[in-house]
Coordinates of C-alpha atoms in Angstrom, one line a residue:
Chain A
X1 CA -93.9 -30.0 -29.7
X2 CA -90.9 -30.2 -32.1
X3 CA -89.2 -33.3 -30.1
X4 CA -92.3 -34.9 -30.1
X5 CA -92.6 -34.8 -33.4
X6 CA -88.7 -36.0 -34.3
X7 CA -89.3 -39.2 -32.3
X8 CA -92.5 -40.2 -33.5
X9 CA -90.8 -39.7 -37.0
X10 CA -87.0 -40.6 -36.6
X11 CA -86.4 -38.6 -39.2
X12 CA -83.4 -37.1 -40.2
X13 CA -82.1 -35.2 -43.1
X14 CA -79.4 -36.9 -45.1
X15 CA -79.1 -35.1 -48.0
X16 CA -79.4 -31.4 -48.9
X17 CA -78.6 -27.9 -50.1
X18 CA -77.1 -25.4 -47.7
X19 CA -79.5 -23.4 -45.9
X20 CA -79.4 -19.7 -46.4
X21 CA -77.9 -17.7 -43.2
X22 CA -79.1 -14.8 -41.2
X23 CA -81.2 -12.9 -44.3
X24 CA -81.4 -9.4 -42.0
X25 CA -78.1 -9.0 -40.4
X26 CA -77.7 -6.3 -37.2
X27 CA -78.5 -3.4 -39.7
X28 CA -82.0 -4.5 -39.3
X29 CA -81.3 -4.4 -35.6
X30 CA -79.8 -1.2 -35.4
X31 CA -83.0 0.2 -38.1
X32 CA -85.5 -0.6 -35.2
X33 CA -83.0 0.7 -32.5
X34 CA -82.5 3.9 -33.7
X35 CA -86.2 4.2 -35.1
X36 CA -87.5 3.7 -31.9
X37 CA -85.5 6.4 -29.7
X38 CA -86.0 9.0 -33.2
X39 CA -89.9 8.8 -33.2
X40 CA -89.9 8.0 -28.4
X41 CA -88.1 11.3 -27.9
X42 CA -91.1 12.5 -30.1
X43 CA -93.6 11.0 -27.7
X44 CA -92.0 12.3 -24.9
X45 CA -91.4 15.6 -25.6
X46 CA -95.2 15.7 -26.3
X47 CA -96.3 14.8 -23.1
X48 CA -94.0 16.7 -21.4
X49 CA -95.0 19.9 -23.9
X50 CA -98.8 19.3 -22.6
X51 CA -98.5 18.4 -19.2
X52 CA -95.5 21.2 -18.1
X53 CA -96.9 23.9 -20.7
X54 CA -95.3 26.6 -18.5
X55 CA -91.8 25.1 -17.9
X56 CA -89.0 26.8 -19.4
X57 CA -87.1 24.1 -19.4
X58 CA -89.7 22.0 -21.3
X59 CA -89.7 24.5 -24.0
X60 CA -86.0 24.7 -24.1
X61 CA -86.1 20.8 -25.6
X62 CA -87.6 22.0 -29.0
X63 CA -84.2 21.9 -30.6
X64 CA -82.7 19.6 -29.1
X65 CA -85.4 16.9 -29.2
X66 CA -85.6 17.6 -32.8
X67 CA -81.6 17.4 -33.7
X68 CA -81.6 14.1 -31.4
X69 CA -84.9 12.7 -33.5
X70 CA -83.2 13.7 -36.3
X71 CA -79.7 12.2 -36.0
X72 CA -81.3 8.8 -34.7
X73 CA -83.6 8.6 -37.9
X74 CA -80.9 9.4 -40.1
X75 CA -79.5 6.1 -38.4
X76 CA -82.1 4.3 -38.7
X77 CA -82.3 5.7 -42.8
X78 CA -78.9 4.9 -43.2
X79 CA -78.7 1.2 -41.8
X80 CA -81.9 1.0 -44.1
X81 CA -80.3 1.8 -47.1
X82 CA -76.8 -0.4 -46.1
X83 CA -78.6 -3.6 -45.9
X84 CA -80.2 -3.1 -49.1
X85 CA -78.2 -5.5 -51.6
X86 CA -79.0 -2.3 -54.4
X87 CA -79.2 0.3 -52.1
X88 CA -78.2 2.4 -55.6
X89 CA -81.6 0.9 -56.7
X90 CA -83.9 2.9 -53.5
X91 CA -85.4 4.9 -55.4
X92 CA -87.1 2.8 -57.2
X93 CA -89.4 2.4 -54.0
X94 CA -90.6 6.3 -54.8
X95 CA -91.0 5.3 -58.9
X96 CA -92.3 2.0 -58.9
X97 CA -94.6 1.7 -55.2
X98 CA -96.0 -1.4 -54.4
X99 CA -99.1 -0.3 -51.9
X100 CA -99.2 -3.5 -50.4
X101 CA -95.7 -3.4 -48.8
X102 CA -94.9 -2.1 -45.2
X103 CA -91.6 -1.4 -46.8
X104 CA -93.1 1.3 -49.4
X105 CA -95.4 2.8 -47.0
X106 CA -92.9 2.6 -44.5
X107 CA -90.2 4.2 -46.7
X108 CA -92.7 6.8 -48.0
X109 CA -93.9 7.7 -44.1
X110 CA -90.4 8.0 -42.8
X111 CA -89.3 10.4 -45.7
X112 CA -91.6 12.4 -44.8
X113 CA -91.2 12.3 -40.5
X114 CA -87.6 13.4 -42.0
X115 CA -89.1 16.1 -43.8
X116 CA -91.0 17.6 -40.9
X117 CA -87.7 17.2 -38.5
X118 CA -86.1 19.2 -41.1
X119 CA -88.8 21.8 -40.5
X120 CA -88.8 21.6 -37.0
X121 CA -85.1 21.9 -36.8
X122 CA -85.8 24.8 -39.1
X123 CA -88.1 26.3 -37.3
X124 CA -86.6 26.4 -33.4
X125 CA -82.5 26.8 -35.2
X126 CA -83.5 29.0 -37.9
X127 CA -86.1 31.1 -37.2
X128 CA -86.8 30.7 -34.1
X129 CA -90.5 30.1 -34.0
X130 CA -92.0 28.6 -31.4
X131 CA -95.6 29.0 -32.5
X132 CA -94.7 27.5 -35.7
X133 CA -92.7 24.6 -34.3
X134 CA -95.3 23.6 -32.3
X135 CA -98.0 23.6 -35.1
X136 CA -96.0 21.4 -36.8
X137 CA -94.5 19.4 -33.8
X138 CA -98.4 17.9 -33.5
X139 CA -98.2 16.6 -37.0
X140 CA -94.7 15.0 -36.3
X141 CA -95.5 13.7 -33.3
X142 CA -99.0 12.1 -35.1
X143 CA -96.7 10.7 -38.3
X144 CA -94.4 9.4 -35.3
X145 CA -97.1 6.7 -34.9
X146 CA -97.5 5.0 -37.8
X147 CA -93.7 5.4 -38.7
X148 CA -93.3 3.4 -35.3
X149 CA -95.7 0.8 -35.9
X150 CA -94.7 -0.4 -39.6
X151 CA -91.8 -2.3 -39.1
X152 CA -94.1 -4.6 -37.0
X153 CA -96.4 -5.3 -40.0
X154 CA -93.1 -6.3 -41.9
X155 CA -92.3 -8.3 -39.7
X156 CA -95.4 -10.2 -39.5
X157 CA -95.9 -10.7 -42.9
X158 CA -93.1 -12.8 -42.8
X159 CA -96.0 -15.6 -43.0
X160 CA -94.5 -18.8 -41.5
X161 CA -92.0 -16.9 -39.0
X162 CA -94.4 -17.4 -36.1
X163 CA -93.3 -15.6 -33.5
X164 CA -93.3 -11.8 -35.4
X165 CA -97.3 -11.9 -34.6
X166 CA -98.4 -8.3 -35.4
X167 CA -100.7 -7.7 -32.3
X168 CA -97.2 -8.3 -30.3
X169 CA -95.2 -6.9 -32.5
X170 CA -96.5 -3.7 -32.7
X171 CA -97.2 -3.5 -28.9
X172 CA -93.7 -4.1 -28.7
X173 CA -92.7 -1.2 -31.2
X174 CA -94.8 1.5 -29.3
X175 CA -92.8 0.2 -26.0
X176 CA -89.6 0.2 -27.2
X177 CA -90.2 4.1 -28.5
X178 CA -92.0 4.9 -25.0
X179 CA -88.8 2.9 -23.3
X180 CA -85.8 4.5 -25.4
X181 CA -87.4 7.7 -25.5
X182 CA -87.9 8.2 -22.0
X183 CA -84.5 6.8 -21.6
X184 CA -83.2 9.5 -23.9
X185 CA -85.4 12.3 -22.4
X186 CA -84.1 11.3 -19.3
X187 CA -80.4 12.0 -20.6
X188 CA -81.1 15.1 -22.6
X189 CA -83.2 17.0 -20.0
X190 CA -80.7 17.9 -17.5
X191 CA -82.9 21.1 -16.4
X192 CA -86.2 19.5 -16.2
X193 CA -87.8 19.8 -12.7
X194 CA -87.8 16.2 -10.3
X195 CA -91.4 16.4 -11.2
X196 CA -91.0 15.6 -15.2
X197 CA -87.9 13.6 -15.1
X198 CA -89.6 11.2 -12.4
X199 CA -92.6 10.9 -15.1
X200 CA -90.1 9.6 -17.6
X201 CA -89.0 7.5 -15.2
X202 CA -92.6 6.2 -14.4
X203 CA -93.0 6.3 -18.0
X204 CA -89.5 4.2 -18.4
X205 CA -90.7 1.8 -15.7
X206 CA -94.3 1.4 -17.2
X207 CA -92.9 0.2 -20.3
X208 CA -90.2 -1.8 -19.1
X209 CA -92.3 -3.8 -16.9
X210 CA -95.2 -4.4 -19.9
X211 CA -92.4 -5.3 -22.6
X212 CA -91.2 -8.1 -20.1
X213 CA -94.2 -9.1 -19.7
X214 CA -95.0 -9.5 -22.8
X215 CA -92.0 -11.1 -23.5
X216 CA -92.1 -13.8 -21.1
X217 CA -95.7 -14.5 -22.0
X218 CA -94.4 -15.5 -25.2
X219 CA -91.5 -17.4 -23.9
X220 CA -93.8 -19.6 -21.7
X221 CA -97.6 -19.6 -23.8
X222 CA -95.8 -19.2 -27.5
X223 CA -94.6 -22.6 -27.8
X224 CA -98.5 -23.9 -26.9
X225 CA -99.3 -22.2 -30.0
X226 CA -97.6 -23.2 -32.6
X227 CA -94.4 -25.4 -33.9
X228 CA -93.1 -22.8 -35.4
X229 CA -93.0 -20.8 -32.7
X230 CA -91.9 -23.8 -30.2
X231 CA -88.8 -24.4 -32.6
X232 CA -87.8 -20.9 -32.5
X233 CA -88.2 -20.3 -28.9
X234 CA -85.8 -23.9 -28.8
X235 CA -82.7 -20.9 -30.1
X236 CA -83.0 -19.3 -26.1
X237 CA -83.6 -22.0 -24.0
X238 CA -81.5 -24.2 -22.5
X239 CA -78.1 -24.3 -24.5
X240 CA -79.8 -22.1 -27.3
X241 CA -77.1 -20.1 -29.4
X242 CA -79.2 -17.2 -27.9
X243 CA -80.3 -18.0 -25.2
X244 CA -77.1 -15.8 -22.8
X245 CA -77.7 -12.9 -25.3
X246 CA -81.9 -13.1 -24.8
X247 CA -81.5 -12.8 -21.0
X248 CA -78.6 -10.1 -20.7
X249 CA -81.2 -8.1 -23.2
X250 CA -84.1 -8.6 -20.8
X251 CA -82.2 -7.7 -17.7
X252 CA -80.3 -5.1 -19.2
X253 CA -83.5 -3.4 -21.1
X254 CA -85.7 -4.1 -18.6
X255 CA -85.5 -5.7 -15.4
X256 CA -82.5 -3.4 -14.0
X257 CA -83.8 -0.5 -15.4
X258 CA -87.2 -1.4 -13.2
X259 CA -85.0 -1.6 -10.4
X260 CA -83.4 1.4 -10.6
X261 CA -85.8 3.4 -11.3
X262 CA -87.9 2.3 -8.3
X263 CA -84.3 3.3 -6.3
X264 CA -84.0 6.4 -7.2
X265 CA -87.9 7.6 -6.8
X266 CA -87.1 6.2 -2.9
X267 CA -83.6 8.0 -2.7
X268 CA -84.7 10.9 -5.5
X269 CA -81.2 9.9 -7.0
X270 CA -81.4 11.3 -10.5
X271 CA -78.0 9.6 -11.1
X272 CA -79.7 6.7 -10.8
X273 CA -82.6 7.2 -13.4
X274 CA -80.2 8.4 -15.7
X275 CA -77.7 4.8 -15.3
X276 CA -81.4 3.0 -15.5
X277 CA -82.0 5.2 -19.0
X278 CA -78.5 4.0 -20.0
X279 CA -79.5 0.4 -19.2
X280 CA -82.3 0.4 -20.9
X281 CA -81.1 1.9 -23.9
X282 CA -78.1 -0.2 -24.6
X283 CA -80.4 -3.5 -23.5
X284 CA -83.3 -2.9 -26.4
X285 CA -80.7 -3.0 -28.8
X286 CA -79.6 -6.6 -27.4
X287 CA -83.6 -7.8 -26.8
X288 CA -84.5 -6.6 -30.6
X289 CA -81.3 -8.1 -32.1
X290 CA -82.1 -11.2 -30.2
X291 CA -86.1 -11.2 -31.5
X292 CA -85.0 -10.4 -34.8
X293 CA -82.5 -13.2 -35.4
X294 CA -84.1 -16.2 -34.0
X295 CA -87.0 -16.6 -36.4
X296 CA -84.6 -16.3 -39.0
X297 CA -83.1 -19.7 -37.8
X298 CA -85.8 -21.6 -38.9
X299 CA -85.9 -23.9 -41.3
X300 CA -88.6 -23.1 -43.9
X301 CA -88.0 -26.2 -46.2
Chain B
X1 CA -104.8 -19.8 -67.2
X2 CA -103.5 -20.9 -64.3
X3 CA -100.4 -22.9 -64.5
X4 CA -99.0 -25.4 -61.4
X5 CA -97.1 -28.1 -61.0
X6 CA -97.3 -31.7 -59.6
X7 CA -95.0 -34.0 -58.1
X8 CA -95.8 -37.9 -57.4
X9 CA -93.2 -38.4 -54.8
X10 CA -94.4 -42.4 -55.6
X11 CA -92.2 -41.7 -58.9
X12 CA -89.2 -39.8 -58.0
X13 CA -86.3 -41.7 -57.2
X14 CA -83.9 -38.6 -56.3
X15 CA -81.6 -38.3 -59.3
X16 CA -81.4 -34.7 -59.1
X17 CA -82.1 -34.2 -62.9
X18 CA -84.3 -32.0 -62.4
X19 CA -81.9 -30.4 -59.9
X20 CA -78.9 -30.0 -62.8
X21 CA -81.5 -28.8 -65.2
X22 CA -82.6 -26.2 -63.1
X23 CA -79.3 -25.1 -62.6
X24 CA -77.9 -25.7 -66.2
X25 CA -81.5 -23.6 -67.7
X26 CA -81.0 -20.9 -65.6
X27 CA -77.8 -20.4 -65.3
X28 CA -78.4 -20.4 -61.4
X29 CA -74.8 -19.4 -59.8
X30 CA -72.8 -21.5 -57.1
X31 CA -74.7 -21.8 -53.9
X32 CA -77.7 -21.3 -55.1
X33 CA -80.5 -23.4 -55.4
X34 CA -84.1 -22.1 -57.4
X35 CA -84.8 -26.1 -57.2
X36 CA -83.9 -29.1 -55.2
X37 CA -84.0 -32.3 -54.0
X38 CA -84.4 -33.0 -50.2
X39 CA -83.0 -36.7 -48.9
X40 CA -85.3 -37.1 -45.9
X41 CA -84.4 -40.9 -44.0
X42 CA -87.2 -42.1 -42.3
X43 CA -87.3 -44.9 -38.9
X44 CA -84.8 -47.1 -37.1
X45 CA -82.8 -49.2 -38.3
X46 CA -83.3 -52.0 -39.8
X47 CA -87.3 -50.3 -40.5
X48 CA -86.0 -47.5 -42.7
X49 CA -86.7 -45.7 -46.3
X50 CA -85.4 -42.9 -47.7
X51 CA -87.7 -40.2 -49.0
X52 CA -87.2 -37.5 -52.2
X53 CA -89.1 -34.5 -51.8
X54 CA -88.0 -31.9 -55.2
X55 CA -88.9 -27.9 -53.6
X56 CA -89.6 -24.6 -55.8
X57 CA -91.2 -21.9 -55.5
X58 CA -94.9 -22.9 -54.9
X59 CA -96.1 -19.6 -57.1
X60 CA -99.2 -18.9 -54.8
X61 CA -102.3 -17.5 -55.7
X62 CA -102.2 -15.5 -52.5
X63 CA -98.3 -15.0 -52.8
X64 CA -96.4 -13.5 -49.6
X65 CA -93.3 -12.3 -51.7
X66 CA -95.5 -10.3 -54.4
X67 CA -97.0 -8.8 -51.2
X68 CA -94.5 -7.6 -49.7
X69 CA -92.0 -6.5 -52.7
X70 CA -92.0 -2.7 -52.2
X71 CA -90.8 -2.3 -55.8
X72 CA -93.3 -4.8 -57.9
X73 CA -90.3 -6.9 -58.4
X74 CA -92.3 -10.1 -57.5
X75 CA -95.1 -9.8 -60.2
X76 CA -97.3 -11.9 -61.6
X77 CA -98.3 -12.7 -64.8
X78 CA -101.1 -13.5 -66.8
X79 CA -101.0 -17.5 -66.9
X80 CA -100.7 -17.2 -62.9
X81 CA -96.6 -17.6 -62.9
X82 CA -95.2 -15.3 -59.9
X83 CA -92.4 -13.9 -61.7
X84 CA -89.4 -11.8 -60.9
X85 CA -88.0 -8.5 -62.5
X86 CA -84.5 -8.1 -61.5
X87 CA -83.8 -5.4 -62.5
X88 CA -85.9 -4.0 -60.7
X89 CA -85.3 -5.7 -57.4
X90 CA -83.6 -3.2 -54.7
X91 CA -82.6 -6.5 -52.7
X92 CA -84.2 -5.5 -49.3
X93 CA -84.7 -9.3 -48.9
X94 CA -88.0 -9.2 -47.9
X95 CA -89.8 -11.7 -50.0
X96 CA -87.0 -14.0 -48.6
X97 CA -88.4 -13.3 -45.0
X98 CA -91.9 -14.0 -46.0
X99 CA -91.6 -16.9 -48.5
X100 CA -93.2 -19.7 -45.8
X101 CA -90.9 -22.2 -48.4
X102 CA -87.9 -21.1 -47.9
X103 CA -88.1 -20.7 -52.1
X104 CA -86.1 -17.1 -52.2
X105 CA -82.8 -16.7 -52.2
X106 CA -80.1 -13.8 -52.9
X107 CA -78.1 -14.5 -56.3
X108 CA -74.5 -13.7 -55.7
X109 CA -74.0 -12.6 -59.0
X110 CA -76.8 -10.2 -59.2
X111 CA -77.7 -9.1 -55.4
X112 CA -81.4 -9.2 -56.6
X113 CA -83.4 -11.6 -55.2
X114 CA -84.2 -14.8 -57.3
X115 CA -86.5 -17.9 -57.8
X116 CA -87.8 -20.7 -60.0
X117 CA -89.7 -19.1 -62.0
X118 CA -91.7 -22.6 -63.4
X119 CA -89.6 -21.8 -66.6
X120 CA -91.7 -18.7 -68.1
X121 CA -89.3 -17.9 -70.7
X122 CA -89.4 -21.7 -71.7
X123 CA -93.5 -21.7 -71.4
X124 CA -93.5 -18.3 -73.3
X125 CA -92.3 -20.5 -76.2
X126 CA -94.8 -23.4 -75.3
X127 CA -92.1 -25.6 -74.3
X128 CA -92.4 -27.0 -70.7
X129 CA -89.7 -26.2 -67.9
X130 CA -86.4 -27.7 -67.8
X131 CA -86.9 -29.7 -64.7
X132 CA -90.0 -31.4 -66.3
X133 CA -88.1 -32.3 -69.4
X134 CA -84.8 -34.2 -67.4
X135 CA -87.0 -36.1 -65.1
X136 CA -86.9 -39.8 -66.2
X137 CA -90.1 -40.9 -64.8
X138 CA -92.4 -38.1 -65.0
X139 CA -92.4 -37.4 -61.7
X140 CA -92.7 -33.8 -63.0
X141 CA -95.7 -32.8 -64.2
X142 CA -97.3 -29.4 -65.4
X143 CA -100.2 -27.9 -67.1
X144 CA -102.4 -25.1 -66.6
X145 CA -104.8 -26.6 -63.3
X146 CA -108.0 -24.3 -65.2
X147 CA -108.1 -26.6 -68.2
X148 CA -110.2 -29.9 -66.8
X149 CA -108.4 -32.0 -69.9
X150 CA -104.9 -31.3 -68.9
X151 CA -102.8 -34.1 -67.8
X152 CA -102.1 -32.0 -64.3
X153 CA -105.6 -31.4 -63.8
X154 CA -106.6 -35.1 -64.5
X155 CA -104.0 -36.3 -62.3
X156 CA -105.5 -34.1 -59.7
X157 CA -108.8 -35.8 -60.0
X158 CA -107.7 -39.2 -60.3
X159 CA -105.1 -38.7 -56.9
X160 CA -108.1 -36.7 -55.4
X161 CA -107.4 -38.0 -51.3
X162 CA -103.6 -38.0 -51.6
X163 CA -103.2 -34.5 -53.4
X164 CA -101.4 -32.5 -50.6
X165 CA -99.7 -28.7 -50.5
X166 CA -96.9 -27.4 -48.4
X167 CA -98.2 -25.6 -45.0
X168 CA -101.6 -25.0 -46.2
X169 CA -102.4 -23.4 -43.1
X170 CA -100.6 -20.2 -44.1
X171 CA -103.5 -19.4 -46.5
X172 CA -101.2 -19.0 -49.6
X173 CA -102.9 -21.2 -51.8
X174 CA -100.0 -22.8 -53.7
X175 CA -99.9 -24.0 -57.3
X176 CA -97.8 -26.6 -56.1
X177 CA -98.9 -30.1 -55.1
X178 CA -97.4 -32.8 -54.3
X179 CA -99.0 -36.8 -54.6
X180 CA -97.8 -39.2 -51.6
X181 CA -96.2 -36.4 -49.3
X182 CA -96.2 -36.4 -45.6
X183 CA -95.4 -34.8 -42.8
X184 CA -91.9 -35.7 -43.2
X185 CA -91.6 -35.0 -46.8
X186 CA -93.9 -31.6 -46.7
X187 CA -93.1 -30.1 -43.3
X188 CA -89.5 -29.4 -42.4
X189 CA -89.8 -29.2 -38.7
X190 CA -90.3 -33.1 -38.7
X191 CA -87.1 -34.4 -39.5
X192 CA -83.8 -33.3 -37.4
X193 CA -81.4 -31.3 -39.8
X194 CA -77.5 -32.4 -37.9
X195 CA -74.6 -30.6 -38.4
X196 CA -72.4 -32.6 -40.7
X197 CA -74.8 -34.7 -41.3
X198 CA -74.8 -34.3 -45.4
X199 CA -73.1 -34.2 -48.3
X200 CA -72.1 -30.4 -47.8
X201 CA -70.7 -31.3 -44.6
X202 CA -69.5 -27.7 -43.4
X203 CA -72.2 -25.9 -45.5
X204 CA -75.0 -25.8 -42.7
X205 CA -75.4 -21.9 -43.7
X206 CA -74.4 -19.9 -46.5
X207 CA -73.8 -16.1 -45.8
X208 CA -76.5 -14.7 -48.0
X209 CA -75.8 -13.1 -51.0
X210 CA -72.9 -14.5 -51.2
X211 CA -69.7 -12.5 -49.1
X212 CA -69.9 -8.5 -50.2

């Protein structure tokens, strides 16, 4: 759409300003990353909570689900704050709110998921209350939604970056939690029975296999949408500067975890699930870096 | 009120006055840029012209940037100018990822995010923005767009068919317009930007915010 329009125009720039650079650097990247295996583990531990109410071993996660959620959101606070140009100036965000932000709401919402790790840290550490943990685990795991989603409605009110289209976007976010989280249950449960660790592998797969498809839906239909999105998608095709990067993410993140997980249910190899959670952890850090920088290559003027 | 601005790219003949005024006004540091002048060349030799297109912050009335400010830093004020506090601003950089215009930039002086503000401590003392004063052939011109008998507002009626706004289609209503633009003027993804193919040679990108 873009080349048809250069040659109909022959137009070239000749004379002009620099163009700013990348505006959200790998912070940004490593904000999503780590929010998304914080608020997964959540998820996981939820389902696992309802559907193996019995297992020891399933009620021997409360603390360490919560200390793993926690250290991941303090990542994802901290890389928050460091790409901030003021970060000196963050609270201003709790003394001046503007309602109509994602980042406000989403500031305000994740100070508070903090808060009720705190407690549930508190509460299985501490006191060693499992009725009280749990009470409050349902709240976290509800606040683990939202907390999730908002980083796709800042992202898509970046208005004239195309391809950050909120109905993706946040299907996207609640894959990458369901994806790293599973990954990371996978990891921390050592004594889970075959039976739960081969539903976060199912669970792993499920999302692995809709986040691709996603994905290359986008790559193929996006560009019939909209110029935007065609020139942006132009960054990983072909001799795109991301183009090596955007396919080692969706093989890493997705299709060799898909593979490997459909090994080890025919060989019950857990070794196997556990290198696919590995896979798949360290490749949605490489797919949402990729996603997050091309837009930002655009230029809006 | 409801100030906006008008440019008849018939008029302006790229001297960058406006540019240097900008910049002189507003103190507005190296690498930085709250206005300026695009050189788009147009056709194949020996069928070609050189266009001027002067860009600024388009102060919608359905502005992206005051949107998504989590602080209020992007406000705007009562005769429609979106304007910035900066010391406010925490410098997330978000109005820079949804201005459609490309209009936002870090300062490097400041780390708060920055923009042409249409002049409003110059229109707070009724005098008109710098850029609209340097321009030799009132290429520039301002004036609040609810007043029928101002000369922005009757320039808009008697241009009425060649009165045009930048990417209209993201619902941002700008109080910006521009008389004789085109696609290749008005939308950026119809010319091809080279490398090295300017003035600023090795200046494609500038690390924003300067290096910190």
């Amino acid at each position: 759409m873009v080349h048809e329009t250069l040659s109909a125009t022959h137009a070239v720039v000749t004379l002009d300003v620099a163009l700013p650079g990348i505006v959200w650097p790998w912070f940004v990247t490593m904000n999503m990353w780590a929010k998304s295996i914080g608020t997964g583990i959540i998820f996981m531990l939820f389902y696992l909570s309802k559907k193996y109410a019995n297992d020891d071993a399933v009620g021997a996660l409360r603390f360490p689900v919560a200390m793993t959620s926690m250290i991941f959101i303090s990542i994802f606070l901290l890389f928050t704050l460091a790409d901030l140009h003021q970060p000196f100036r963050m609270w201003h965000i709790f003394f001046y709110p503007h309602w109509t932000s994602p980042i406000t709401i989403g500031a305000i919402m994740a100070s508070a998921f903090a808060g009720l790790l705190t407690l549930l840290l508190y509460f299985s550490f501490v006191k060693k209350d499992n009725a009280a943990y749990d009470k409050v685990f349902f709240w976290t795991m509800l606040l683990a939604i939202p907390v999730t989603l908002y980083t796709a409605a800042l992202l898509a009110m970046s208005t004239a970056r195309e391809l950050w289209q909120m109905p993706t976007e946040s299907v996207q976010m609640i894959l990458a939690a369901t994806l790293s989280g599973s990954g990371a249950m996978i990891l921390l449960g050592n004594k889970l029975s075959y039976e739960a660790k081969r539903d976060m592998g199912i669970v792993l797969a499920l999302s692995a296999a809709m986040a691709f498809i996603i994905y290359m839906s986008e790559y193929i239909f996006g560009p019939m949408k909209a110029e935007e999105v065609a020139a942006t998608l132009e960054f990983i095709k072909g001799h795109g500067p991301y183009t090596t990067m955007f396919w080692l993410g969706q093989v890493f993140a997705f299709i060799l975890p898909f593979v490997l997980i459909m090994l080890s249910f025919a060989s019950k190899s857990e070794s196997l699930l556990k290198l696919a959670a590995v896979s798949a952890i360290a490749g949605l850090w490489i797919v949402k870096h990729v996603w997050l920088m091309i837009p930002q290559l655009l230029n809006m003027s | 009120m409801q100030l906006g601005f008008l440019v008849d790219l018939h008029l302006c003949m790229g001297c960058k006055g406006c540019e240097i005024a900008c910049k002189v006004e507003n103190e507005v540091p190296l690498s930085t840029w709250r206005l300026r002048v695009k050189y788009v060349d147009v056709g194949t030799f020996p069928e070609t012209k050189r266009t001027y297109t002067p860009l600024r912050c388009n102060h919608c009335e359905n502005a992206p940037c005051e949107r998504i400010c989590p602080v209020s830093a992007l406000h705007y004020i009562d005769n429609g100018i979106v304007n910035i506090d900066k010391e406010r601003c925490i410098g997330c950089a978000g109005c820079v990822m949804a201005c459609p215009y490309g209009a936002i930039y870090i300062d490097p002086e400041t780390q708060t995010a920055d923009k042409c503000t249409y002049c409003a401590h110059r229109v707070a003392s009724s005098m008109m923005p710098a850029c609209v004063v340097a321009c030799p052939v009132q290429a520039n011109i301002f004036g609040d767009l609810d007043d029928k008998t101002s000369n922005i507002s009757k320039y808009i009626m008697e241009k009425n068919g060649d009165v045009q706004v930048r990417k209209p289609e993201k619902g941002t209503n700008p109080h910006h317009y521009y008389v004789g633009g085109g696609n290749v003027t008005l939308n950026p993804l119809a010319s091809f930007r080279a490398e090295g193919h300017s003035l600023f040679n090795d200046m494609k990108h500038l690390p924003v915010g300067g290096h910190h």
